[in-house]
Amino acid sequence: DAGITQSPRHKVTETGTPVTLRCHQTENHRYMYWYRQDPGHGLRLIHYSYGVKDTDKGEVSDGYSVSRSKTEDFLLTLESATSSQTSVYFCAITDEGDTQYFGPGTRLTVL
Amino acid sequence: GQQVMQIPQYQHVQEGEDFTTYCNSSTTLSNIQWYKQRPGGHPVFLIQLVKSGEVKKQKRLTFQFGEAKKNSSLHITATQTTDVGTYFCAHNTNAGKSTFGDGTTLTVKP
């Protein structure tokens, strides 16, 4: 498996609190992605990055922000968590923008 | 963006039976990728197809890309309990973004 980790792996938080999820890679890959996975919706792209400080929105970006200050780290922030953001979050990386390697996922519950 | 529709959503088979999942698009795709996600796990890349009419095999798995490059299929021959999971197709755009189908969840009864 590609060297990609996510932290935390599980988190329970309350509505209205800020939450930051971290994705860390050791592959020096250019592209990094954040997806959420919900039953019946497959994988939906939240934000992605094509280089340090270069990010763009995906199809479900409302309520989320990202930052990438180093090649190896891609952070996903929920400024004020809502129950609709309860989901499993996957980070993925790719070298030339094709085959994606996924992290183990973070299960987030917003009460 | 280009969407890929995947059917069926669920498939239950008896061990030893065959299984097929289909991926369809209304527009021509430059490529199609397939991923497998085991229960509780993360998606894992299986294969990428790029040529019209392309067929690739991996042991009991056969992947096809349609002649018009608007559809693809994954066929598993003689399913085993290790095949359980959700199979996703995905299309990768030039911008490095992928659009995933909603997946087909396969359960195999021993």
PDB file of C-alpha atoms in Angstrom:
ATOM      1  CA  ASP A   1       0.000   0.000   0.000  1.00  0.00           C
ATOM      2  CA  ALA A   2       1.067   3.582  -0.651  1.00  0.00           C
ATOM      3  CA  GLY A   3       2.451   5.470   2.342  1.00  0.00           C
ATOM      4  CA  ILE A   4      -0.638   7.384   3.284  1.00  0.00           C
ATOM      5  CA  THR A   5      -2.073   7.864   6.750  1.00  0.00           C
ATOM      6  CA  GLN A   6      -5.052   9.690   8.148  1.00  0.00           C
ATOM      7  CA  SER A   7      -5.636  11.074  11.599  1.00  0.00           C
ATOM      8  CA  PRO A   8      -7.655  10.746  13.630  1.00  0.00           C
ATOM      9  CA  ARG A   9      -9.161   7.439  12.544  1.00  0.00           C
ATOM     10  CA  HIS A  10     -12.306   8.010  14.566  1.00  0.00           C
ATOM     11  CA  LYS A  11     -13.808  11.176  15.979  1.00  0.00           C
ATOM     12  CA  VAL A  12     -17.026  12.087  17.714  1.00  0.00           C
ATOM     13  CA  THR A  13     -17.794  15.757  18.035  1.00  0.00           C
ATOM     14  CA  GLU A  14     -20.704  18.069  18.681  1.00  0.00           C
ATOM     15  CA  THR A  15     -22.562  20.294  16.280  1.00  0.00           C
ATOM     16  CA  GLY A  16     -20.932  23.683  15.903  1.00  0.00           C
ATOM     17  CA  THR A  17     -17.410  22.656  16.848  1.00  0.00           C
ATOM     18  CA  PRO A  18     -14.464  22.958  14.463  1.00  0.00           C
ATOM     19  CA  VAL A  19     -12.840  19.753  13.263  1.00  0.00           C
ATOM     20  CA  THR A  20      -9.612  19.205  11.343  1.00  0.00           C
ATOM     21  CA  LEU A  21      -8.686  15.962   9.660  1.00  0.00           C
ATOM     22  CA  ARG A  22      -5.151  15.307   8.542  1.00  0.00           C
ATOM     23  CA  CYS A  23      -3.831  13.336   5.600  1.00  0.00           C
ATOM     24  CA  HIS A  24      -0.118  12.573   5.478  1.00  0.00           C
ATOM     25  CA  GLN A  25       1.800  10.948   2.633  1.00  0.00           C
ATOM     26  CA  THR A  26       5.360   9.763   2.295  1.00  0.00           C
ATOM     27  CA  GLU A  27       5.222   9.255  -1.490  1.00  0.00           C
ATOM     28  CA  ASN A  28       5.900  12.844  -2.578  1.00  0.00           C
ATOM     29  CA  HIS A  29       2.867  12.648  -4.868  1.00  0.00           C
ATOM     30  CA  ARG A  30       1.610  15.854  -6.415  1.00  0.00           C
ATOM     31  CA  TYR A  31      -2.133  15.324  -6.157  1.00  0.00           C
ATOM     32  CA  MET A  32      -4.092  14.864  -2.951  1.00  0.00           C
ATOM     33  CA  TYR A  33      -7.836  14.510  -2.516  1.00  0.00           C
ATOM     34  CA  TRP A  34     -10.493  14.482   0.156  1.00  0.00           C
ATOM     35  CA  TYR A  35     -13.626  12.400  -0.374  1.00  0.00           C
ATOM     36  CA  ARG A  36     -16.599  11.610   1.755  1.00  0.00           C
ATOM     37  CA  GLN A  37     -18.410   8.307   1.539  1.00  0.00           C
ATOM     38  CA  ASP A  38     -22.027   7.898   2.524  1.00  0.00           C
ATOM     39  CA  PRO A  39     -24.396   4.962   1.967  1.00  0.00           C
ATOM     40  CA  GLY A  40     -25.912   5.149  -1.484  1.00  0.00           C
ATOM     41  CA  HIS A  41     -23.628   7.967  -2.643  1.00  0.00           C
ATOM     42  CA  GLY A  42     -20.352   6.297  -3.346  1.00  0.00           C
ATOM     43  CA  LEU A  43     -17.302   8.547  -3.099  1.00  0.00           C
ATOM     44  CA  ARG A  44     -17.850  12.257  -3.510  1.00  0.00           C
ATOM     45  CA  LEU A  45     -14.997  14.674  -3.965  1.00  0.00           C
ATOM     46  CA  ILE A  46     -14.821  17.492  -1.422  1.00  0.00           C
ATOM     47  CA  HIS A  47     -11.587  19.292  -2.324  1.00  0.00           C
ATOM     48  CA  TYR A  48      -8.370  18.405  -4.011  1.00  0.00           C
ATOM     49  CA  SER A  49      -4.859  19.778  -4.332  1.00  0.00           C
ATOM     50  CA  TYR A  50      -2.509  19.741  -7.300  1.00  0.00           C
ATOM     51  CA  GLY A  51       0.465  21.177  -5.439  1.00  0.00           C
ATOM     52  CA  VAL A  52       1.554  23.110  -2.377  1.00  0.00           C
ATOM     53  CA  LYS A  53      -0.906  25.941  -1.794  1.00  0.00           C
ATOM     54  CA  ASP A  54      -2.829  24.908  -4.945  1.00  0.00           C
ATOM     55  CA  THR A  55      -6.301  23.639  -4.162  1.00  0.00           C
ATOM     56  CA  ASP A  56      -9.679  23.489  -5.828  1.00  0.00           C
ATOM     57  CA  LYS A  57     -13.248  22.604  -4.974  1.00  0.00           C
ATOM     58  CA  GLY A  58     -14.942  19.325  -5.652  1.00  0.00           C
ATOM     59  CA  GLU A  59     -18.635  18.562  -5.993  1.00  0.00           C
ATOM     60  CA  VAL A  60     -19.505  18.781  -2.261  1.00  0.00           C
ATOM     61  CA  SER A  61     -17.214  21.529  -0.940  1.00  0.00           C
ATOM     62  CA  ASP A  62     -19.760  23.623   1.003  1.00  0.00           C
ATOM     63  CA  GLY A  63     -18.902  23.683   4.715  1.00  0.00           C
ATOM     64  CA  TYR A  64     -15.338  22.458   4.149  1.00  0.00           C
ATOM     65  CA  SER A  65     -11.996  24.149   3.677  1.00  0.00           C
ATOM     66  CA  VAL A  66      -8.550  22.707   2.983  1.00  0.00           C
ATOM     67  CA  SER A  67      -4.939  23.687   3.234  1.00  0.00           C
ATOM     68  CA  ARG A  68      -1.719  22.285   1.879  1.00  0.00           C
ATOM     69  CA  SER A  69       1.374  24.048   3.160  1.00  0.00           C
ATOM     70  CA  LYS A  70       3.670  21.054   2.576  1.00  0.00           C
ATOM     71  CA  THR A  71       3.720  18.380  -0.110  1.00  0.00           C
ATOM     72  CA  GLU A  72       3.137  15.645   2.428  1.00  0.00           C
ATOM     73  CA  ASP A  73       0.178  17.097   4.352  1.00  0.00           C
ATOM     74  CA  PHE A  74      -3.363  17.921   3.271  1.00  0.00           C
ATOM     75  CA  LEU A  75      -5.734  19.186   5.933  1.00  0.00           C
ATOM     76  CA  LEU A  76      -9.516  19.173   5.792  1.00  0.00           C
ATOM     77  CA  THR A  77     -11.345  21.546   8.123  1.00  0.00           C
ATOM     78  CA  LEU A  78     -14.977  21.659   9.072  1.00  0.00           C
ATOM     79  CA  GLU A  79     -15.310  25.171  10.479  1.00  0.00           C
ATOM     80  CA  SER A  80     -18.564  24.429  12.278  1.00  0.00           C
ATOM     81  CA  ALA A  81     -19.527  20.780  12.102  1.00  0.00           C
ATOM     82  CA  THR A  82     -23.117  19.805  11.338  1.00  0.00           C
ATOM     83  CA  SER A  83     -24.855  16.441  11.622  1.00  0.00           C
ATOM     84  CA  SER A  84     -25.006  16.217   7.818  1.00  0.00           C
ATOM     85  CA  GLN A  85     -21.215  16.002   7.847  1.00  0.00           C
ATOM     86  CA  THR A  86     -21.291  12.704   9.699  1.00  0.00           C
ATOM     87  CA  SER A  87     -19.524  10.447   7.253  1.00  0.00           C
ATOM     88  CA  VAL A  88     -16.427   8.445   6.463  1.00  0.00           C
ATOM     89  CA  TYR A  89     -13.702  10.646   5.019  1.00  0.00           C
ATOM     90  CA  PHE A  90     -11.038   9.260   2.724  1.00  0.00           C
ATOM     91  CA  CYS A  91      -7.881  10.925   1.604  1.00  0.00           C
ATOM     92  CA  ALA A  92      -6.308   9.821  -1.651  1.00  0.00           C
ATOM     93  CA  ILE A  93      -3.080  10.556  -3.479  1.00  0.00           C
ATOM     94  CA  THR A  94      -1.864  10.117  -7.003  1.00  0.00           C
ATOM     95  CA  ASP A  95       1.397  10.804  -8.778  1.00  0.00           C
ATOM     96  CA  GLU A  96       0.408  11.785 -12.308  1.00  0.00           C
ATOM     97  CA  GLY A  97      -3.272  12.239 -11.661  1.00  0.00           C
ATOM     98  CA  ASP A  98      -4.502   8.790 -12.594  1.00  0.00           C
ATOM     99  CA  THR A  99      -4.427   5.792 -10.246  1.00  0.00           C
ATOM    100  CA  GLN A 100      -5.526   6.909  -6.804  1.00  0.00           C
ATOM    101  CA  TYR A 101      -4.247   5.382  -3.580  1.00  0.00           C
ATOM    102  CA  PHE A 102      -6.542   5.755  -0.635  1.00  0.00           C
ATOM    103  CA  GLY A 103      -5.838   6.192   3.031  1.00  0.00           C
ATOM    104  CA  PRO A 104      -7.547   4.070   5.688  1.00  0.00           C
ATOM    105  CA  GLY A 105     -10.315   6.613   6.291  1.00  0.00           C
ATOM    106  CA  THR A 106     -11.621   8.677   9.181  1.00  0.00           C
ATOM    107  CA  ARG A 107     -15.017   7.947  10.650  1.00  0.00           C
ATOM    108  CA  LEU A 108     -16.529  11.221  11.851  1.00  0.00           C
ATOM    109  CA  THR A 109     -19.697  11.430  13.898  1.00  0.00           C
ATOM    110  CA  VAL A 110     -21.282  14.812  14.581  1.00  0.00           C
ATOM    111  CA  LEU A 111     -23.865  14.721  17.366  1.00  0.00           C
TER     112      LEU A 111
ATOM    113  CA  GLY B   1     -18.742  17.008 -15.140  1.00  0.00           C
ATOM    114  CA  GLN B   2     -18.985  13.586 -16.646  1.00  0.00           C
ATOM    115  CA  GLN B   3     -21.015  11.195 -14.560  1.00  0.00           C
ATOM    116  CA  VAL B   4     -20.777   7.460 -14.472  1.00  0.00           C
ATOM    117  CA  MET B   5     -23.813   5.399 -13.522  1.00  0.00           C
ATOM    118  CA  GLN B   6     -23.288   1.996 -12.032  1.00  0.00           C
ATOM    119  CA  ILE B   7     -25.708  -0.940 -11.815  1.00  0.00           C
ATOM    120  CA  PRO B   8     -26.823  -2.892  -9.970  1.00  0.00           C
ATOM    121  CA  GLN B   9     -26.500  -1.258  -6.570  1.00  0.00           C
ATOM    122  CA  TYR B  10     -26.501  -4.617  -4.790  1.00  0.00           C
ATOM    123  CA  GLN B  11     -25.938  -8.180  -5.907  1.00  0.00           C
ATOM    124  CA  HIS B  12     -26.303 -11.288  -3.811  1.00  0.00           C
ATOM    125  CA  VAL B  13     -24.905 -14.501  -5.228  1.00  0.00           C
ATOM    126  CA  GLN B  14     -24.267 -18.056  -4.161  1.00  0.00           C
ATOM    127  CA  GLU B  15     -20.615 -18.968  -4.000  1.00  0.00           C
ATOM    128  CA  GLY B  16     -19.558 -20.310  -7.379  1.00  0.00           C
ATOM    129  CA  GLU B  17     -21.995 -18.175  -9.356  1.00  0.00           C
ATOM    130  CA  ASP B  18     -20.821 -15.457 -11.701  1.00  0.00           C
ATOM    131  CA  PHE B  19     -21.181 -11.726 -11.051  1.00  0.00           C
ATOM    132  CA  THR B  20     -21.212  -8.699 -13.328  1.00  0.00           C
ATOM    133  CA  THR B  21     -21.372  -4.991 -12.610  1.00  0.00           C
ATOM    134  CA  TYR B  22     -21.891  -2.353 -15.274  1.00  0.00           C
ATOM    135  CA  CYS B  23     -20.771   1.211 -15.598  1.00  0.00           C
ATOM    136  CA  ASN B  24     -22.419   3.582 -18.083  1.00  0.00           C
ATOM    137  CA  SER B  25     -21.891   7.129 -19.227  1.00  0.00           C
ATOM    138  CA  SER B  26     -23.848   9.384 -21.575  1.00  0.00           C
ATOM    139  CA  THR B  27     -20.592  10.796 -22.924  1.00  0.00           C
ATOM    140  CA  THR B  28     -17.411   9.276 -24.254  1.00  0.00           C
ATOM    141  CA  LEU B  29     -14.878   8.503 -21.567  1.00  0.00           C
ATOM    142  CA  SER B  30     -11.140   8.817 -22.018  1.00  0.00           C
ATOM    143  CA  ASN B  31     -10.581   6.038 -19.506  1.00  0.00           C
ATOM    144  CA  ILE B  32     -12.320   3.925 -16.905  1.00  0.00           C
ATOM    145  CA  GLN B  33     -10.880   2.667 -13.651  1.00  0.00           C
ATOM    146  CA  TRP B  34     -12.125  -0.026 -11.314  1.00  0.00           C
ATOM    147  CA  TYR B  35     -11.658  -0.146  -7.569  1.00  0.00           C
ATOM    148  CA  LYS B  36     -12.609  -2.662  -4.894  1.00  0.00           C
ATOM    149  CA  GLN B  37     -13.478  -1.807  -1.328  1.00  0.00           C
ATOM    150  CA  ARG B  38     -13.693  -4.583   1.223  1.00  0.00           C
ATOM    151  CA  PRO B  39     -16.164  -4.118   4.106  1.00  0.00           C
ATOM    152  CA  GLY B  40     -14.657  -1.662   6.577  1.00  0.00           C
ATOM    153  CA  GLY B  41     -11.739  -0.972   4.268  1.00  0.00           C
ATOM    154  CA  HIS B  42     -10.646   1.610   1.766  1.00  0.00           C
ATOM    155  CA  PRO B  43     -10.940   1.523  -2.027  1.00  0.00           C
ATOM    156  CA  VAL B  44      -8.102  -0.275  -3.763  1.00  0.00           C
ATOM    157  CA  PHE B  45      -7.233   0.233  -7.416  1.00  0.00           C
ATOM    158  CA  LEU B  46      -7.778  -2.794  -9.636  1.00  0.00           C
ATOM    159  CA  ILE B  47      -7.249  -1.689 -13.216  1.00  0.00           C
ATOM    160  CA  GLN B  48      -7.500   1.075 -15.794  1.00  0.00           C
ATOM    161  CA  LEU B  49      -8.840   0.712 -19.337  1.00  0.00           C
ATOM    162  CA  VAL B  50      -8.189   3.317 -22.003  1.00  0.00           C
ATOM    163  CA  LYS B  51      -8.701   1.729 -25.422  1.00  0.00           C
ATOM    164  CA  SER B  52     -11.953   1.179 -27.258  1.00  0.00           C
ATOM    165  CA  GLY B  53     -13.044  -2.450 -26.907  1.00  0.00           C
ATOM    166  CA  GLU B  54     -10.242  -3.222 -24.481  1.00  0.00           C
ATOM    167  CA  VAL B  55     -10.488  -6.421 -22.456  1.00  0.00           C
ATOM    168  CA  LYS B  56      -8.213  -7.216 -19.545  1.00  0.00           C
ATOM    169  CA  LYS B  57      -8.169 -10.167 -17.204  1.00  0.00           C
ATOM    170  CA  GLN B  58      -6.943 -10.643 -13.682  1.00  0.00           C
ATOM    171  CA  LYS B  59      -7.419 -14.274 -12.680  1.00  0.00           C
ATOM    172  CA  ARG B  60     -11.216 -14.667 -12.368  1.00  0.00           C
ATOM    173  CA  LEU B  61     -11.911 -10.973 -13.080  1.00  0.00           C
ATOM    174  CA  THR B  62     -12.568  -9.743 -16.621  1.00  0.00           C
ATOM    175  CA  PHE B  63     -12.766  -6.037 -17.383  1.00  0.00           C
ATOM    176  CA  GLN B  64     -14.187  -4.625 -20.597  1.00  0.00           C
ATOM    177  CA  PHE B  65     -14.340  -1.151 -22.102  1.00  0.00           C
ATOM    178  CA  GLY B  66     -17.043  -0.671 -24.699  1.00  0.00           C
ATOM    179  CA  GLU B  67     -16.378   0.071 -28.335  1.00  0.00           C
ATOM    180  CA  ALA B  68     -17.935   3.511 -27.996  1.00  0.00           C
ATOM    181  CA  LYS B  69     -16.056   4.108 -24.717  1.00  0.00           C
ATOM    182  CA  LYS B  70     -19.318   4.897 -22.959  1.00  0.00           C
ATOM    183  CA  ASN B  71     -19.637   1.763 -20.883  1.00  0.00           C
ATOM    184  CA  SER B  72     -17.584  -0.764 -19.023  1.00  0.00           C
ATOM    185  CA  SER B  73     -18.127  -3.977 -17.142  1.00  0.00           C
ATOM    186  CA  LEU B  74     -16.448  -6.081 -14.504  1.00  0.00           C
ATOM    187  CA  HIS B  75     -17.215  -9.784 -14.560  1.00  0.00           C
ATOM    188  CA  ILE B  76     -16.199 -12.245 -11.868  1.00  0.00           C
ATOM    189  CA  THR B  77     -16.287 -15.927 -12.732  1.00  0.00           C
ATOM    190  CA  ALA B  78     -17.141 -18.440 -10.012  1.00  0.00           C
ATOM    191  CA  THR B  79     -17.331 -16.039  -7.111  1.00  0.00           C
ATOM    192  CA  GLN B  80     -15.641 -16.801  -3.832  1.00  0.00           C
ATOM    193  CA  THR B  81     -16.263 -15.397  -0.369  1.00  0.00           C
ATOM    194  CA  THR B  82     -13.099 -13.332  -0.755  1.00  0.00           C
ATOM    195  CA  ASP B  83     -14.799 -11.398  -3.555  1.00  0.00           C
ATOM    196  CA  VAL B  84     -17.239  -9.682  -1.195  1.00  0.00           C
ATOM    197  CA  GLY B  85     -17.088  -5.935  -1.154  1.00  0.00           C
ATOM    198  CA  THR B  86     -18.107  -2.913  -3.158  1.00  0.00           C
ATOM    199  CA  TYR B  87     -16.814  -2.436  -6.673  1.00  0.00           C
ATOM    200  CA  PHE B  88     -16.538   1.089  -8.036  1.00  0.00           C
ATOM    201  CA  CYS B  89     -15.926   2.343 -11.506  1.00  0.00           C
ATOM    202  CA  ALA B  90     -14.367   5.766 -11.937  1.00  0.00           C
ATOM    203  CA  HIS B  91     -13.447   8.130 -14.705  1.00  0.00           C
ATOM    204  CA  ASN B  92     -10.286  10.175 -14.396  1.00  0.00           C
ATOM    205  CA  THR B  93     -10.300  13.606 -16.063  1.00  0.00           C
ATOM    206  CA  ASN B  94      -7.366  15.494 -17.455  1.00  0.00           C
ATOM    207  CA  ALA B  95      -7.395  17.714 -14.383  1.00  0.00           C
ATOM    208  CA  GLY B  96      -6.522  14.775 -12.172  1.00  0.00           C
ATOM    209  CA  LYS B  97     -10.011  14.499 -10.745  1.00  0.00           C
ATOM    210  CA  SER B  98     -11.962  11.277 -10.681  1.00  0.00           C
ATOM    211  CA  THR B  99     -15.698  10.810 -10.797  1.00  0.00           C
ATOM    212  CA  PHE B 100     -16.835   7.638  -9.092  1.00  0.00           C
ATOM    213  CA  GLY B 101     -19.920   5.564  -9.685  1.00  0.00           C
ATOM    214  CA  ASP B 102     -22.019   4.768  -6.641  1.00  0.00           C
ATOM    215  CA  GLY B 103     -20.682   1.237  -6.540  1.00  0.00           C
ATOM    216  CA  THR B 104     -22.069  -2.290  -6.616  1.00  0.00           C
ATOM    217  CA  THR B 105     -22.009  -4.139  -3.331  1.00  0.00           C
ATOM    218  CA  LEU B 106     -21.459  -7.857  -3.743  1.00  0.00           C
ATOM    219  CA  THR B 107     -22.343 -10.379  -1.080  1.00  0.00           C
ATOM    220  CA  VAL B 108     -21.492 -14.048  -1.501  1.00  0.00           C
ATOM    221  CA  LYS B 109     -23.338 -16.779   0.326  1.00  0.00           C
ATOM    222  CA  PRO B 110     -21.134 -19.808   1.092  1.00  0.00           C
TER     223      PRO B 110
END
